CSV table of C-alpha atoms and ligand atoms in Angstrom, one decimal:
chain,number,residue,atom,x,y,z
H,11,MET,CA,-45.2,34.4,13.6
H,12,LYS,CA,-45.0,30.6,13.3
H,13,ALA,CA,-43.4,29.1,10.2
H,14,ARG,CA,-45.9,27.5,7.7
H,15,VAL,CA,-45.4,24.3,5.8
H,16,VAL,CA,-47.4,24.4,2.6
H,17,LEU,CA,-48.3,21.0,1.0
H,18,ARG,CA,-48.4,20.1,-2.6
H,19,ARG,CA,-51.7,19.8,-4.4
H,20,ARG,CA,-52.5,16.2,-3.9
H,21,ARG,CA,-55.9,14.9,-3.0
H,22,PRO,CA,-56.5,14.0,-0.3
H,23,PRO,CA,-53.3,14.7,1.8
H,24,ARG,CA,-52.6,11.8,4.1
H,25,VAL,CA,-53.0,14.1,7.1
H,26,GLU,CA,-56.6,14.8,6.0
H,27,ARG,CA,-57.4,11.2,6.7
H,28,GLY,CA,-56.1,11.6,10.2
H,29,HIS,CA,-52.6,10.4,9.7
H,30,PRO,CA,-50.1,12.4,11.8
H,31,TRP,CA,-47.1,12.5,9.5
H,32,VAL,CA,-46.2,14.9,6.7
H,33,TYR,CA,-43.5,13.4,4.4
H,34,ARG,CA,-40.9,15.6,2.8
H,35,THR,CA,-42.2,14.6,-0.6
H,36,GLU,CA,-45.6,16.0,0.2
H,37,ILE,CA,-44.2,19.5,0.9
H,38,ASP,CA,-44.4,22.3,-1.7
H,39,ARG,CA,-42.6,25.0,0.3
H,40,VAL,CA,-41.7,26.2,3.8
H,41,GLU,CA,-42.6,29.8,4.7
H,42,GLY,CA,-40.4,31.2,7.4
H,43,ALA,CA,-37.3,29.5,8.8
H,44,PRO,CA,-38.3,26.9,11.4
H,45,GLY,CA,-35.4,25.5,13.5
H,46,PRO,CA,-34.9,21.9,14.4
H,47,GLY,CA,-38.0,20.6,16.3
H,48,ASP,CA,-39.9,24.0,16.1
H,49,GLU,CA,-43.6,24.1,16.0
H,50,VAL,CA,-45.0,24.8,12.5
H,51,GLU,CA,-48.5,25.2,11.0
H,52,VAL,CA,-49.3,22.9,8.1
H,53,VAL,CA,-51.6,24.1,5.4
H,54,ASP,CA,-52.8,22.7,2.1
H,55,ALA,CA,-52.1,24.1,-1.3
H,56,ASP,CA,-55.1,26.5,-0.9
H,57,GLY,CA,-53.9,27.8,2.4
H,58,ARG,CA,-56.4,25.8,4.5
H,59,ARG,CA,-55.2,24.8,7.9
H,60,LEU,CA,-54.5,21.1,8.4
H,61,GLY,CA,-52.9,21.3,11.8
H,62,PHE,CA,-49.8,22.1,13.9
H,63,GLY,CA,-46.8,19.9,14.5
H,64,TYR,CA,-43.1,19.8,15.1
H,65,TYR,CA,-40.6,20.1,12.3
H,66,ASN,CA,-37.4,18.3,11.4
H,67,GLU,CA,-35.8,19.2,8.0
H,68,ALA,CA,-33.4,16.2,8.3
H,69,SER,CA,-36.2,13.6,8.5
H,70,MET,CA,-38.3,12.1,5.7
H,71,ILE,CA,-41.1,12.5,8.2
H,72,THR,CA,-40.7,16.3,8.2
H,73,VAL,CA,-43.6,17.2,10.3
H,74,ARG,CA,-45.4,15.2,13.0
H,75,LEU,CA,-48.8,16.7,13.8
H,76,LEU,CA,-49.7,17.4,17.4
H,77,THR,CA,-53.0,19.2,16.9
H,78,ARG,CA,-55.6,19.9,14.1
H,79,ASP,CA,-57.6,23.1,14.8
H,80,GLU,CA,-55.8,25.0,17.5
H,81,PRO,CA,-52.1,25.5,18.1
H,82,PRO,CA,-50.7,23.2,20.8
H,83,ALA,CA,-51.5,24.5,24.3
H,84,PRO,CA,-48.6,24.7,26.8
H,85,ASP,CA,-50.0,21.8,28.8
H,86,LEU,CA,-50.6,19.6,25.8
H,87,TRP,CA,-47.9,17.0,26.6
H,88,GLU,CA,-49.1,16.7,30.2
H,89,ARG,CA,-52.7,16.4,29.3
H,90,ARG,CA,-52.0,13.7,26.8
H,91,ILE,CA,-49.7,11.8,29.1
H,92,ALA,CA,-52.5,11.9,31.7
H,93,LEU,CA,-54.9,10.6,29.1
H,94,ALA,CA,-52.5,7.8,28.3
H,95,LYS,CA,-52.3,6.9,32.0
H,96,GLY,CA,-56.1,6.8,32.2
H,97,ARG,CA,-56.2,4.4,29.3
H,98,ARG,CA,-53.9,2.0,31.1
H,99,ASP,CA,-55.7,2.4,34.5
H,100,ARG,CA,-58.9,1.3,32.8
H,101,LEU,CA,-57.6,-1.4,30.5
H,102,LEU,CA,-54.9,-3.0,32.8
H,103,PRO,CA,-56.5,-2.2,36.2
H,104,GLY,CA,-54.0,-2.4,39.1
H,105,ALA,CA,-51.0,-2.8,36.8
H,106,THR,CA,-47.9,-0.7,37.6
H,107,ALA,CA,-45.7,-2.0,34.8
H,108,TYR,CA,-46.6,-1.4,31.2
H,109,ARG,CA,-46.0,0.7,28.1
H,110,ALA,CA,-47.2,4.0,29.5
H,111,VAL,CA,-47.0,6.0,26.3
H,112,HIS,CA,-47.1,4.4,22.8
H,113,ALA,CA,-46.1,7.3,20.6
H,114,GLU,CA,-48.6,8.1,17.8
H,115,GLY,CA,-51.1,5.6,19.3
H,116,ASP,CA,-51.4,7.9,22.3
H,117,ASP,CA,-51.3,11.1,20.2
H,118,LEU,CA,-47.8,11.7,21.5
H,119,PRO,CA,-45.7,11.4,18.3
H,120,GLY,CA,-42.2,10.1,18.7
H,121,LEU,CA,-42.5,9.4,22.4
H,122,VAL,CA,-42.3,6.0,24.1
H,123,VAL,CA,-42.4,5.6,27.8
H,124,ASP,CA,-42.3,2.3,29.6
H,125,ARG,CA,-43.2,2.1,33.3
H,126,PHE,CA,-41.5,-0.2,35.7
H,127,GLY,CA,-43.3,0.7,38.9
H,128,ASP,CA,-41.5,3.8,40.2
H,129,VAL,CA,-39.0,3.8,37.3
H,130,LEU,CA,-40.0,5.4,34.0
H,131,VAL,CA,-37.9,4.8,30.9
H,132,VAL,CA,-38.3,7.3,28.1
H,133,GLU,CA,-37.4,6.5,24.5
H,134,ALA,CA,-37.3,9.5,22.2
H,135,LEU,CA,-37.8,8.5,18.6
H,136,SER,CA,-37.7,12.0,17.0
H,137,LEU,CA,-35.9,15.3,17.2
H,138,GLY,CA,-39.2,17.0,18.2
H,139,VAL,CA,-39.3,14.9,21.3
H,140,ASP,CA,-35.6,15.4,22.0
H,141,VAL,CA,-35.9,19.1,22.2
H,142,ARG,CA,-39.0,18.9,24.4
H,143,LEU,CA,-37.5,16.5,27.0
H,144,PRO,CA,-37.6,19.0,29.9
H,145,THR,CA,-41.3,19.6,29.3
H,146,ILE,CA,-42.0,15.9,29.0
H,147,VAL,CA,-40.1,14.9,32.1
H,148,GLU,CA,-41.9,17.6,34.1
H,149,ALA,CA,-45.2,16.2,32.8
H,150,LEU,CA,-44.3,12.6,33.6
H,151,ARG,CA,-43.3,13.6,37.1
H,152,ARG,CA,-46.6,15.3,37.7
H,153,VAL,CA,-48.7,12.4,36.2
H,154,PHE,CA,-46.8,9.4,37.5
H,155,GLU,CA,-44.9,10.8,40.5
H,156,PRO,CA,-42.0,8.4,39.7
H,157,THR,CA,-38.8,8.0,41.7
H,158,THR,CA,-36.6,7.9,38.6
H,159,VAL,CA,-37.0,9.0,35.0
H,160,TYR,CA,-34.3,7.4,32.8
H,161,LEU,CA,-33.6,8.1,29.1
H,162,ARG,CA,-32.9,5.1,26.8
H,163,SER,CA,-32.7,6.8,23.4
H,164,ASP,CA,-30.7,4.3,21.4
H,165,ALA,CA,-33.2,3.1,18.9
H,166,PRO,CA,-31.8,2.7,15.3
H,167,VAL,CA,-34.7,4.8,13.9
H,168,ARG,CA,-33.1,7.9,15.5
H,169,ARG,CA,-30.5,7.9,12.7
H,170,LEU,CA,-33.4,8.7,10.3
H,171,GLU,CA,-34.0,11.8,12.4
H,172,GLY,CA,-30.3,12.8,12.3
H,173,LEU,CA,-29.9,11.8,16.0
H,174,GLY,CA,-27.3,9.7,17.8
H,175,ASP,CA,-27.7,7.7,21.0
H,176,ASP,CA,-28.5,9.4,24.3
H,177,SER,CA,-29.0,7.4,27.6
H,178,ARG,CA,-28.9,9.0,31.1
H,179,THR,CA,-30.9,9.7,34.2
H,180,LEU,CA,-33.3,12.6,33.6
H,181,ALA,CA,-34.8,12.9,37.1
H,182,GLY,CA,-34.2,11.3,40.5
H,183,PRO,CA,-31.5,8.8,41.5
H,184,PRO,CA,-30.1,6.5,38.8
H,185,PRO,CA,-32.3,3.4,38.2
H,186,PRO,CA,-31.6,0.3,40.4
H,187,GLU,CA,-29.6,-2.5,38.8
H,188,ARG,CA,-32.8,-4.5,38.6
H,189,ALA,CA,-36.2,-2.9,38.4
H,190,ILE,CA,-38.6,-5.5,39.9
H,191,ILE,CA,-42.0,-5.7,38.2
H,192,GLU,CA,-45.0,-7.9,38.5
H,193,GLU,CA,-46.8,-8.9,35.3
H,194,GLU,CA,-49.8,-11.2,35.2
H,195,GLY,CA,-48.6,-13.0,38.3
H,196,VAL,CA,-44.9,-13.3,37.3
H,197,THR,CA,-42.1,-11.3,38.8
H,198,TYR,CA,-39.4,-10.1,36.5
H,199,GLY,CA,-36.1,-8.3,37.2
H,200,VAL,CA,-35.5,-5.8,34.5
H,201,ASP,CA,-32.2,-4.2,33.5
H,202,VAL,CA,-33.4,-0.9,32.2
H,203,ARG,CA,-29.9,0.5,31.6
H,204,ALA,CA,-28.3,-2.3,29.6
H,205,GLY,CA,-31.2,-4.6,28.6
H,206,GLN,CA,-32.6,-4.8,25.1
H,207,LYS,CA,-34.8,-1.8,24.2
H,208,THR,CA,-36.1,-0.5,27.5
H,209,GLY,CA,-35.4,-3.8,29.2
H,210,HIS,CA,-38.7,-5.6,28.8
H,211,TYR,CA,-41.1,-6.4,25.9
H,212,PHE,CA,-44.5,-5.3,27.3
H,213,ASP,CA,-46.3,-5.9,24.0
H,214,GLN,CA,-46.6,-9.7,24.6
H,215,ARG,CA,-48.0,-9.4,28.1
H,216,LEU,CA,-51.5,-10.9,27.5
H,217,ASN,CA,-50.2,-13.4,24.9
H,218,ARG,CA,-47.7,-14.7,27.4
H,219,ARG,CA,-50.6,-15.3,29.9
H,220,ALA,CA,-52.8,-16.9,27.2
H,221,ALA,CA,-49.9,-19.1,26.0
H,222,GLY,CA,-49.2,-20.1,29.6
H,223,ALA,CA,-52.8,-21.3,29.9
H,224,LEU,CA,-52.1,-24.0,27.3
H,225,CYS,CA,-49.2,-25.3,29.3
H,226,GLU,CA,-50.5,-27.2,32.3
H,227,GLY,CA,-48.5,-30.4,32.5
H,228,ALA,CA,-46.7,-29.6,29.3
H,229,GLU,CA,-43.1,-29.8,28.1
H,230,VAL,CA,-42.5,-26.4,26.6
H,231,LEU,CA,-39.8,-24.9,24.4
H,232,ASP,CA,-39.5,-21.1,24.7
H,233,ALA,CA,-37.3,-20.1,21.8
H,234,PHE,CA,-36.1,-16.5,21.7
H,235,CYS,CA,-37.0,-16.3,25.4
H,236,HIS,CA,-35.2,-13.0,26.3
H,237,THR,CA,-35.6,-12.7,30.1
H,238,GLY,CA,-38.0,-15.6,30.3
H,239,GLY,CA,-41.3,-14.0,29.3
H,240,PHE,CA,-43.3,-16.9,27.9
H,241,GLY,CA,-41.6,-19.7,29.7
H,242,LEU,CA,-42.1,-18.2,33.1
H,243,GLN,CA,-45.8,-17.8,32.5
H,244,ALA,CA,-45.9,-21.4,31.4
H,245,LEU,CA,-44.2,-22.5,34.6
H,246,ARG,CA,-46.5,-20.4,36.7
H,247,GLN,CA,-49.5,-22.1,35.0
H,248,GLY,CA,-48.2,-25.6,35.7
H,249,ALA,CA,-45.8,-26.5,32.9
H,250,ARG,CA,-43.9,-29.7,33.7
H,251,ARG,CA,-40.7,-28.4,32.2
H,252,VAL,CA,-39.5,-25.4,30.1
H,253,THR,CA,-36.5,-25.2,27.9
H,254,PHE,CA,-35.4,-21.6,27.5
H,255,VAL,CA,-33.3,-20.7,24.5
H,256,ASP,CA,-31.7,-17.4,23.6
H,257,SER,CA,-28.5,-16.3,21.8
H,258,SER,CA,-27.9,-13.5,24.3
H,259,PRO,CA,-26.0,-14.6,27.4
H,260,ALA,CA,-27.1,-11.5,29.3
H,261,ALA,CA,-30.8,-12.2,28.5
H,262,LEU,CA,-30.5,-15.8,29.4
H,263,GLN,CA,-28.8,-15.0,32.7
H,264,LEU,CA,-31.7,-12.8,33.6
H,265,ALA,CA,-34.1,-15.5,32.6
H,266,ALA,CA,-32.4,-17.9,35.0
H,267,GLU,CA,-32.4,-15.3,37.7
H,268,ASN,CA,-36.1,-14.7,37.1
H,269,ALA,CA,-36.8,-18.4,37.3
H,270,ARG,CA,-35.2,-18.5,40.7
H,271,ARG,CA,-37.1,-15.3,41.7
H,272,ASN,CA,-40.4,-17.1,40.9
H,273,GLY,CA,-39.4,-20.3,42.6
H,274,VAL,CA,-39.6,-22.4,39.4
H,275,ALA,CA,-36.0,-22.9,38.5
H,276,ASP,CA,-36.2,-26.7,39.3
H,277,ARG,CA,-38.4,-27.1,36.2
H,278,ALA,CA,-36.3,-25.0,33.9
H,279,GLU,CA,-33.3,-25.5,31.7
H,280,PHE,CA,-31.4,-22.7,29.9
H,281,LEU,CA,-29.6,-23.1,26.5
H,282,GLU,CA,-27.5,-20.4,25.0
H,283,ALA,CA,-27.8,-21.0,21.3
H,284,ASN,CA,-28.7,-19.7,17.9
H,285,ALA,CA,-32.3,-20.8,17.7
H,286,PHE,CA,-31.9,-21.6,14.0
H,287,ASP,CA,-29.2,-24.2,14.8
H,288,LEU,CA,-30.8,-25.4,18.0
H,289,LEU,CA,-34.2,-26.2,16.5
H,290,ARG,CA,-32.5,-28.4,13.9
H,291,GLN,CA,-30.4,-30.0,16.6
H,292,LEU,CA,-33.4,-30.8,18.9
H,293,GLU,CA,-35.2,-32.3,15.9
H,294,ARG,CA,-32.2,-34.6,15.2
H,295,GLU,CA,-32.0,-35.6,18.8
H,296,GLY,CA,-35.6,-36.6,18.7
H,297,ARG,CA,-36.7,-34.1,21.3
H,298,ARG,CA,-40.4,-33.2,21.1
H,299,PHE,CA,-42.5,-30.7,23.1
H,300,ASP,CA,-46.2,-30.2,23.8
H,301,VAL,CA,-45.9,-26.4,23.3
H,302,VAL,CA,-43.3,-24.5,21.3
H,303,VAL,CA,-43.1,-20.7,21.5
H,304,LEU,CA,-41.3,-18.7,18.8
H,305,ASP,CA,-40.9,-15.0,19.5
H,306,PRO,CA,-38.0,-13.8,17.4
H,307,PRO,CA,-36.7,-10.3,16.9
H,308,ALA,CA,-38.0,-8.3,13.9
H,309,PHE,CA,-36.4,-10.1,10.9
H,310,ALA,CA,-37.8,-7.4,8.5
H,311,LYS,CA,-37.3,-3.8,9.5
H,312,SER,CA,-38.1,-2.5,6.0
H,313,ARG,CA,-40.2,-3.6,3.0
H,314,GLN,CA,-37.0,-4.4,1.1
H,315,ALA,CA,-35.9,-6.9,3.8
H,316,LEU,CA,-39.2,-8.8,3.6
H,317,ASP,CA,-38.2,-11.6,1.3
H,318,ALA,CA,-35.1,-12.6,3.2
H,319,ALA,CA,-37.1,-12.2,6.4
H,320,LEU,CA,-39.9,-14.5,5.1
H,321,ARG,CA,-37.3,-17.2,4.5
H,322,GLY,CA,-36.1,-16.9,8.1
H,323,TYR,CA,-39.6,-17.1,9.4
H,324,HIS,CA,-40.4,-20.0,7.2
H,325,GLU,CA,-37.3,-21.8,8.4
H,326,ILE,CA,-37.9,-21.5,12.1
H,327,ASN,CA,-41.6,-22.2,11.9
H,328,LEU,CA,-41.1,-25.3,9.8
H,329,ARG,CA,-38.5,-26.5,12.4
H,330,ALA,CA,-40.8,-25.6,15.3
H,331,VAL,CA,-43.8,-27.5,13.8
H,332,ARG,CA,-41.7,-30.6,13.6
H,333,LEU,CA,-40.9,-30.4,17.3
H,334,VAL,CA,-44.5,-30.2,18.4
H,335,ARG,CA,-46.3,-33.4,19.5
H,336,THR,CA,-49.6,-34.1,17.7
H,337,GLY,CA,-52.3,-32.4,19.7
H,338,GLY,CA,-49.8,-29.8,21.0
H,339,TYR,CA,-49.5,-26.1,20.3
H,340,LEU,CA,-47.3,-23.7,18.4
H,341,VAL,CA,-47.4,-20.1,19.5
H,342,THR,CA,-45.5,-18.1,16.9
H,343,ALA,CA,-45.0,-14.4,16.7
H,344,SER,CA,-43.6,-11.7,14.4
H,345,CYS,CA,-42.9,-8.1,15.3
H,346,SER,CA,-41.8,-7.2,11.8
H,347,GLN,CA,-44.0,-4.1,11.0
H,348,PRO,CA,-43.8,-4.6,7.1
H,349,LEU,CA,-45.1,-8.2,7.4
H,350,GLY,CA,-48.9,-8.0,7.4
H,351,ARG,CA,-51.3,-10.4,9.0
H,352,ASP,CA,-52.2,-12.2,5.8
H,353,ALA,CA,-48.6,-12.7,4.7
H,354,PHE,CA,-47.8,-13.9,8.2
H,355,LEU,CA,-50.5,-16.6,8.1
H,356,GLU,CA,-49.5,-17.5,4.6
H,357,MET,CA,-46.0,-18.1,5.8
H,358,ILE,CA,-47.2,-20.3,8.6
H,359,ALA,CA,-49.4,-22.3,6.2
H,360,GLY,CA,-46.3,-22.8,4.0
H,361,ALA,CA,-44.2,-24.0,6.9
H,362,ALA,CA,-46.9,-26.4,8.0
H,363,GLY,CA,-47.4,-27.7,4.4
H,364,ASP,CA,-43.8,-28.4,4.0
H,365,ASP,CA,-44.0,-30.8,7.0
H,366,ARG,CA,-47.5,-32.0,5.9
H,367,ARG,CA,-49.0,-31.2,9.3
H,368,ALA,CA,-52.5,-29.9,9.8
H,369,LEU,CA,-52.4,-26.7,11.7
H,370,ARG,CA,-55.6,-25.2,13.2
H,371,LEU,CA,-55.6,-21.5,14.0
H,372,LEU,CA,-57.1,-20.9,17.4
H,373,ALA,CA,-56.4,-17.2,17.7
H,374,LEU,CA,-54.4,-14.5,15.9
H,375,ARG,CA,-53.6,-11.9,18.5
H,376,GLY,CA,-51.7,-8.6,18.5
H,377,ALA,CA,-50.1,-6.4,21.1
H,378,GLY,CA,-51.8,-5.6,24.4
H,379,PRO,CA,-54.0,-2.6,25.2
H,380,ASP,CA,-51.0,-0.6,26.4
H,381,HIS,CA,-50.0,-0.5,22.7
H,382,PRO,CA,-52.9,1.4,21.2
H,383,VAL,CA,-52.8,2.0,17.4
H,384,ALA,CA,-54.3,5.1,15.7
H,385,VAL,CA,-56.4,3.5,12.9
H,386,ALA,CA,-55.4,6.3,10.6
H,387,GLN,CA,-51.8,5.3,11.1
H,388,PRO,CA,-51.7,1.5,10.7
H,389,GLN,CA,-47.9,1.5,10.9
H,390,GLY,CA,-48.4,1.3,14.6
H,391,ASP,CA,-49.8,-2.2,14.3
H,392,TYR,CA,-46.8,-4.5,14.1
H,393,LEU,CA,-47.2,-7.5,16.4
H,394,LYS,CA,-48.8,-10.7,15.2
H,395,CYS,CA,-49.0,-13.7,17.6
H,396,ALA,CA,-50.7,-16.9,16.2
H,397,PHE,CA,-51.9,-19.7,18.5
H,398,LEU,CA,-52.0,-22.9,16.6
H,399,GLU,CA,-53.0,-26.5,17.4
H,400,VAL,CA,-50.7,-28.9,15.6
H,401,GLY,CA,-52.6,-31.9,14.2
H,402,GLU,CA,-51.7,-35.2,12.5
H,403,GLY,CA,-49.7,-35.4,9.3
H,404,TRP,CA,-52.0,-35.2,6.3
H,405,ALA,CA,-50.0,-37.3,3.9
H,406,GLY,CA,-48.6,-40.8,4.2
H,407,GLY,CA,-50.3,-41.2,7.5
H,408,GLY,CA,-48.1,-38.6,9.2
H,409,ARG,CA,-44.6,-39.2,10.3
H,410,ARG,CA,-45.4,-38.6,13.9
H,411,ARG,CA,-48.4,-40.8,14.3
H,412,GLY,CA,-48.4,-42.6,17.7
H,413,LEU,CA,-47.1,-39.7,19.7
H,414,PRO,CA,-49.3,-39.1,22.7
H,415,PRO,CA,-51.7,-36.1,22.6
H,416,LEU,CA,-51.3,-33.4,25.1
H,417,ALA,CA,-52.8,-34.8,28.3
H,418,ASN,CA,-54.4,-31.8,29.7
H,419,GLU,CA,-57.5,-29.8,28.5
H,420,ALA,CA,-56.4,-26.6,26.9
H,421,GLY,CA,-57.4,-23.4,28.8
H,422,PRO,CA,-59.1,-20.5,27.0
H,423,VAL,CA,-56.9,-18.7,24.6
V,28,LIG,N1,-40.1,-13.7,24.2
V,28,LIG,C1,-39.5,-12.7,24.8
V,28,LIG,C2,-39.0,-11.5,23.9
V,28,LIG,C3,-38.1,-12.0,22.8
V,28,LIG,S1,-37.2,-10.7,22.0
V,28,LIG,C4,-40.3,-12.1,26.0
V,28,LIG,O1,-41.5,-12.6,26.1
V,28,LIG,O2,-39.9,-11.3,26.7
V,28,LIG,C5,-36.2,-11.6,20.9
V,28,LIG,C6,-35.1,-12.4,21.6
V,28,LIG,O3,-34.4,-13.1,20.6
V,28,LIG,C7,-34.0,-11.5,22.2
V,28,LIG,O4,-33.8,-11.8,23.5
V,28,LIG,C8,-32.7,-11.9,21.4
V,28,LIG,O5,-31.5,-11.9,22.2
V,28,LIG,C9,-33.0,-13.2,20.9
V,28,LIG,N2,-32.4,-13.6,19.6
V,28,LIG,C10,-32.1,-12.9,18.5
V,28,LIG,N3,-31.6,-13.7,17.5
V,28,LIG,C11,-31.5,-14.9,18.0
V,28,LIG,C12,-31.1,-16.2,17.5
V,28,LIG,N4,-30.7,-16.3,16.2
V,28,LIG,N5,-31.2,-17.3,18.3
V,28,LIG,C13,-31.7,-17.2,19.5
V,28,LIG,N6,-32.1,-16.0,20.1
V,28,LIG,C14,-32.0,-14.9,19.3
């Protein structure tokens, strides 16, 4: 007999609106003694069935629902992984490198899988996924037929589940030192073992391509470049010169390697620096760019950190606006989940206002289609990427009047 989690009388429970999480504070009592990661049935205060999920007493998110009406079938993980693959096949036709499973957004709570061709990298974000790894690996092997399945479970959120780090080869030979992938016409070498997260940030894929389309003939600054994502797209699409900036020597080394790999190293320079300092320094030196890209790490990982994060975002965006020639573009992103779209745009307006430049919003984009979001669980929607045209100063004639406008016609965003 499956254990039952009985919710408090609270109308309407979050899970009734389609949200897959049951918080500890919503639980009235647990009937039976479920072990870590065990399947449980969730019922409301009147005993009505709300669904089935997996249980972790140690987590604030105590149950993550897998199904609503029926107990999970034995082949549930494989079926849903196959559905996730079908989604990518349709939305990114021909691609062999992408986020293959986006957790709750693909109805696979706690499970992230990135695909680098024949190498799959699994990131378990919950205890329920940890205990199901053998089933999940088997399912991944059947659906994707990979050479290697590698585990990269070192995300800090695992602490909230009572879990430590765990990285190792789960199936096949160990991954190669560089997994080589092709993304929108650019080739990247990826370090899946020691790189950041799973080695590559797939979420910006289509934003990188769209930003690259603005860069023909342009001088570009790619700040927070990691392994070269935006700048390499810019070079592929005809940028005159790209300055890559990152504070991580390992990331920058890979960016340089990737520039060579794509035959564009002669138009690239690489600066290892703290972007906060470097933006200021470039301004002092009078350097200006046609396109500036800002893609920093998440400054706010929690609501409490939002104020400090906003000061950071304001600072780099203000500096970046100053570096853009009139008629040029700022592409600026935030992957801080607690920072909403409106607050993000407000921050940009504030940064532009401080420099008295007129900014025109061309597009506000999010993550690509390999990062689906369950609308009932808006927490999955974290990435904002604004495309802005930087105009004249609107007070005192503008400090930067006389700078040449970007020579080329902008491509479609
Ligand atoms: N734009 C990249 C992804 C950026 S991830 C892409 O398209 O692939 C964020 C990057 O910011 C990381 O590579 C990290 O090393 C770098 N970083 C973090 N803090 C930084 C700082 N203060 N200055 C410069 N780079 C920083």
